[in-house]
mmCIF file of C-alpha atoms and ligand atoms in Angstrom:
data_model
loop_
_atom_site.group_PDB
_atom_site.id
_atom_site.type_symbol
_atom_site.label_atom_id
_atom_site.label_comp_id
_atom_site.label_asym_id
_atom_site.label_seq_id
_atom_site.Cartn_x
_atom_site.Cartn_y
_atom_site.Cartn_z
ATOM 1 C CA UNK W 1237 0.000 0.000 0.000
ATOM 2 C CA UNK W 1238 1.066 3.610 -1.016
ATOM 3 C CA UNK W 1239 2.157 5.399 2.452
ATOM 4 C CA UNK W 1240 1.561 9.226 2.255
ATOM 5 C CA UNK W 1241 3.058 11.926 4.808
ATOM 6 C CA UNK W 1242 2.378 15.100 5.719
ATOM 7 C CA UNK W 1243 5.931 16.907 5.689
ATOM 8 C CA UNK W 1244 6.461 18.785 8.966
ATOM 9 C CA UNK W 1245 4.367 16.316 10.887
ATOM 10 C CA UNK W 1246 4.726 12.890 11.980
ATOM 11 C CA UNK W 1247 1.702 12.336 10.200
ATOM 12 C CA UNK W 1248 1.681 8.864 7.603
ATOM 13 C CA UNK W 1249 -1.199 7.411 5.876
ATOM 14 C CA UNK W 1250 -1.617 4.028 4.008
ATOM 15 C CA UNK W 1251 -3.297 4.446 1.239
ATOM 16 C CA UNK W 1252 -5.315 2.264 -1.161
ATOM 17 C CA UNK W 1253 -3.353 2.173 -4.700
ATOM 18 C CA UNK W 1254 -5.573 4.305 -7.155
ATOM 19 C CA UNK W 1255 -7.295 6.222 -4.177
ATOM 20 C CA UNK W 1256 -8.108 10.428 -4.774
ATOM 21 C CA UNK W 1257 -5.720 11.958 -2.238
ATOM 22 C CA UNK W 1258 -8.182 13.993 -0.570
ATOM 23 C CA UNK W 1259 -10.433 11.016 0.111
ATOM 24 C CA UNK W 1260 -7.989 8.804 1.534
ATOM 25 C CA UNK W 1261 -7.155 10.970 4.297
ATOM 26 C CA UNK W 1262 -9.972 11.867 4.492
ATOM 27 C CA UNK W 1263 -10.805 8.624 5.652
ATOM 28 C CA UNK W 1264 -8.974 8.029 8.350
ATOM 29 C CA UNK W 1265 -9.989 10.885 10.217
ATOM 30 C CA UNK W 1266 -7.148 13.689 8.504
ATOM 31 C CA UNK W 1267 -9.551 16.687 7.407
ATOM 32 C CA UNK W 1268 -7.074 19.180 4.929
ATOM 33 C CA UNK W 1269 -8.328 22.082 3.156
ATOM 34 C CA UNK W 1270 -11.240 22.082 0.816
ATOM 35 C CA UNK W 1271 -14.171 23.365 -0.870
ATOM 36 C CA UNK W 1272 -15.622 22.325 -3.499
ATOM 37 C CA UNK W 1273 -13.953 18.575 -3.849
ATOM 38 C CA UNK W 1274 -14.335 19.124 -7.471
ATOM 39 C CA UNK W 1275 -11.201 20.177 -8.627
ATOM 40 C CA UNK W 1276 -11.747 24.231 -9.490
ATOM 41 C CA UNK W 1277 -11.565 26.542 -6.390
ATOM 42 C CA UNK W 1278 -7.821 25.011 -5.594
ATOM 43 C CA UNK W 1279 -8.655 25.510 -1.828
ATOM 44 C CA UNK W 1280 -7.432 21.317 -1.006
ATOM 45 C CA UNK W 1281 -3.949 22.821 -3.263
ATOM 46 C CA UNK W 1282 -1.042 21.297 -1.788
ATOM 47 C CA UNK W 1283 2.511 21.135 -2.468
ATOM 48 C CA UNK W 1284 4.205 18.040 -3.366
ATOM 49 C CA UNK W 1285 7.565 17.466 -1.742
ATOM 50 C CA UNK W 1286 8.275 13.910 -3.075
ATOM 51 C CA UNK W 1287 7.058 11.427 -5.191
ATOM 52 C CA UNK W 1288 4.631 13.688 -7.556
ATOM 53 C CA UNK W 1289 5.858 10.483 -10.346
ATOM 54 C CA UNK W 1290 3.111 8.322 -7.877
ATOM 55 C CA UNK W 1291 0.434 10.637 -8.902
ATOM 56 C CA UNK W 1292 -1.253 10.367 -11.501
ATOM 57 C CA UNK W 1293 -1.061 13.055 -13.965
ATOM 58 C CA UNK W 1294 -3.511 16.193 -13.560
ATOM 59 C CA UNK W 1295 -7.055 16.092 -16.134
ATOM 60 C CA UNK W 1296 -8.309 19.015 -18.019
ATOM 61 C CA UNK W 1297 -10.014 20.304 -14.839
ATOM 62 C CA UNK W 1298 -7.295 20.648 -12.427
ATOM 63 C CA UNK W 1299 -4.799 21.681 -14.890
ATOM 64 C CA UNK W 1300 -6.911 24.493 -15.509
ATOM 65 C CA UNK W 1301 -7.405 25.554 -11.948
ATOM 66 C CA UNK W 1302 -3.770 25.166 -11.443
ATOM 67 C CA UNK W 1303 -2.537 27.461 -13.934
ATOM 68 C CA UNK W 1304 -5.152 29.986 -12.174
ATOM 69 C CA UNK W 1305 -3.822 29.631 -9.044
ATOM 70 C CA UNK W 1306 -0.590 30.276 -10.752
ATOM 71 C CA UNK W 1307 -1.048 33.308 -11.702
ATOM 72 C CA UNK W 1308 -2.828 34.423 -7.958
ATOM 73 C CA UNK W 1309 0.548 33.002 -6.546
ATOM 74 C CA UNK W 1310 2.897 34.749 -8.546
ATOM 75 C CA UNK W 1311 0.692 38.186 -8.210
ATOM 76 C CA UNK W 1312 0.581 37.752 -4.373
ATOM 77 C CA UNK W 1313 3.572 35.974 -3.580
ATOM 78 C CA UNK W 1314 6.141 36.470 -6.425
ATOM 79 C CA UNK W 1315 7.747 34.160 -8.802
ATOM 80 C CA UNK W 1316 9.470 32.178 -6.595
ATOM 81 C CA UNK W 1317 6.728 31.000 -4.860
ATOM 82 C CA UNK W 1318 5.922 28.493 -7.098
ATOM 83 C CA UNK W 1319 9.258 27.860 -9.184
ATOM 84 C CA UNK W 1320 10.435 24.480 -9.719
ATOM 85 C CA UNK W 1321 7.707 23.335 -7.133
ATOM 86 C CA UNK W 1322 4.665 20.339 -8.113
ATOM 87 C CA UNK W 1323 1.516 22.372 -7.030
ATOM 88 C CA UNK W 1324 -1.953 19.457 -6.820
ATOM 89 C CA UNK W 1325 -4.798 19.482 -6.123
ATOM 90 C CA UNK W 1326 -5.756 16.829 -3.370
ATOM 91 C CA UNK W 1327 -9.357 16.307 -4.274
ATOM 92 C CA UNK W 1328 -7.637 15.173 -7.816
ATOM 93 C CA UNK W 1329 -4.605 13.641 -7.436
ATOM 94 C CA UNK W 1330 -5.105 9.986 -6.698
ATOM 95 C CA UNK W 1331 -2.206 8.107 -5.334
ATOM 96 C CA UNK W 1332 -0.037 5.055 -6.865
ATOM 97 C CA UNK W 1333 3.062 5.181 -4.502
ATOM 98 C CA UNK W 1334 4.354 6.818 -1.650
ATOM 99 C CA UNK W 1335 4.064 10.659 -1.613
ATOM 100 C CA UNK W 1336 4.927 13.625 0.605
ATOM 101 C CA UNK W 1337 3.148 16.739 0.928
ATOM 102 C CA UNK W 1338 2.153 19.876 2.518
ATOM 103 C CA UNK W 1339 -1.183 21.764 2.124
ATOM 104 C CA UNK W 1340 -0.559 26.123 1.325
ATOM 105 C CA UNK W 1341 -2.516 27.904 2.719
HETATM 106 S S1 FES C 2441 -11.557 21.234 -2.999
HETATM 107 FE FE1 FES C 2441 -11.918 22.598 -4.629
HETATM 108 S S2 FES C 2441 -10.317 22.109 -5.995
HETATM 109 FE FE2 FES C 2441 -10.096 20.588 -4.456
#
């Protein structure tokens, strides 16, 4: 089973292989960010700090809402708030290996 941790925490989930991200924490009792669970207000947006190759690529949907949130990051927060990171979206990204991540606020 894919383990997934929360970097900064001691936090580590076992996963079911294929499982959204969101919804496999959210399972065992880990509540992160979120709105509309549908992949386009970005609030469940997370960065990925290893293993982004164990999720499966982003759809149409979140790819759009990504490059959205890029731009809000890079008006708010400047460039380098976002370069050479893996921004996801949790409620999209389901999970094929072990992963670390943090949720931005
Ligand atoms: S909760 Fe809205 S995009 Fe994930």
């Amino acid at each position: 089973m894919p383990r997934v941790s929360i970097a900064g925490t001691e936090k580590v989930f076992e996963v079911k292989e294929g499982g959204i991200l969101y919804d496999s924490l959210a399972d065992q009792g880990e509540d992160l960010p979120h709105g509309c669970l549908a992949g386009s207000c970005g609030a469940c947006r997370i960065e990925v700090i290893s293993g982004k190759e164990n999720l499966t690529p982003a759809g149409i949907i979140e790819s759009n809402t990504l490059e959205s949130l890029k731009e809000e990051f890079i008006e708010k927060r400047g460039k380098e708030s976002i370069e050479g990171k893996t921004i996801r979206l949790a409620c999209r990204s389901k999970v094929n290996g072990d992963v670390s991540f943090k949720s931005i606020k």
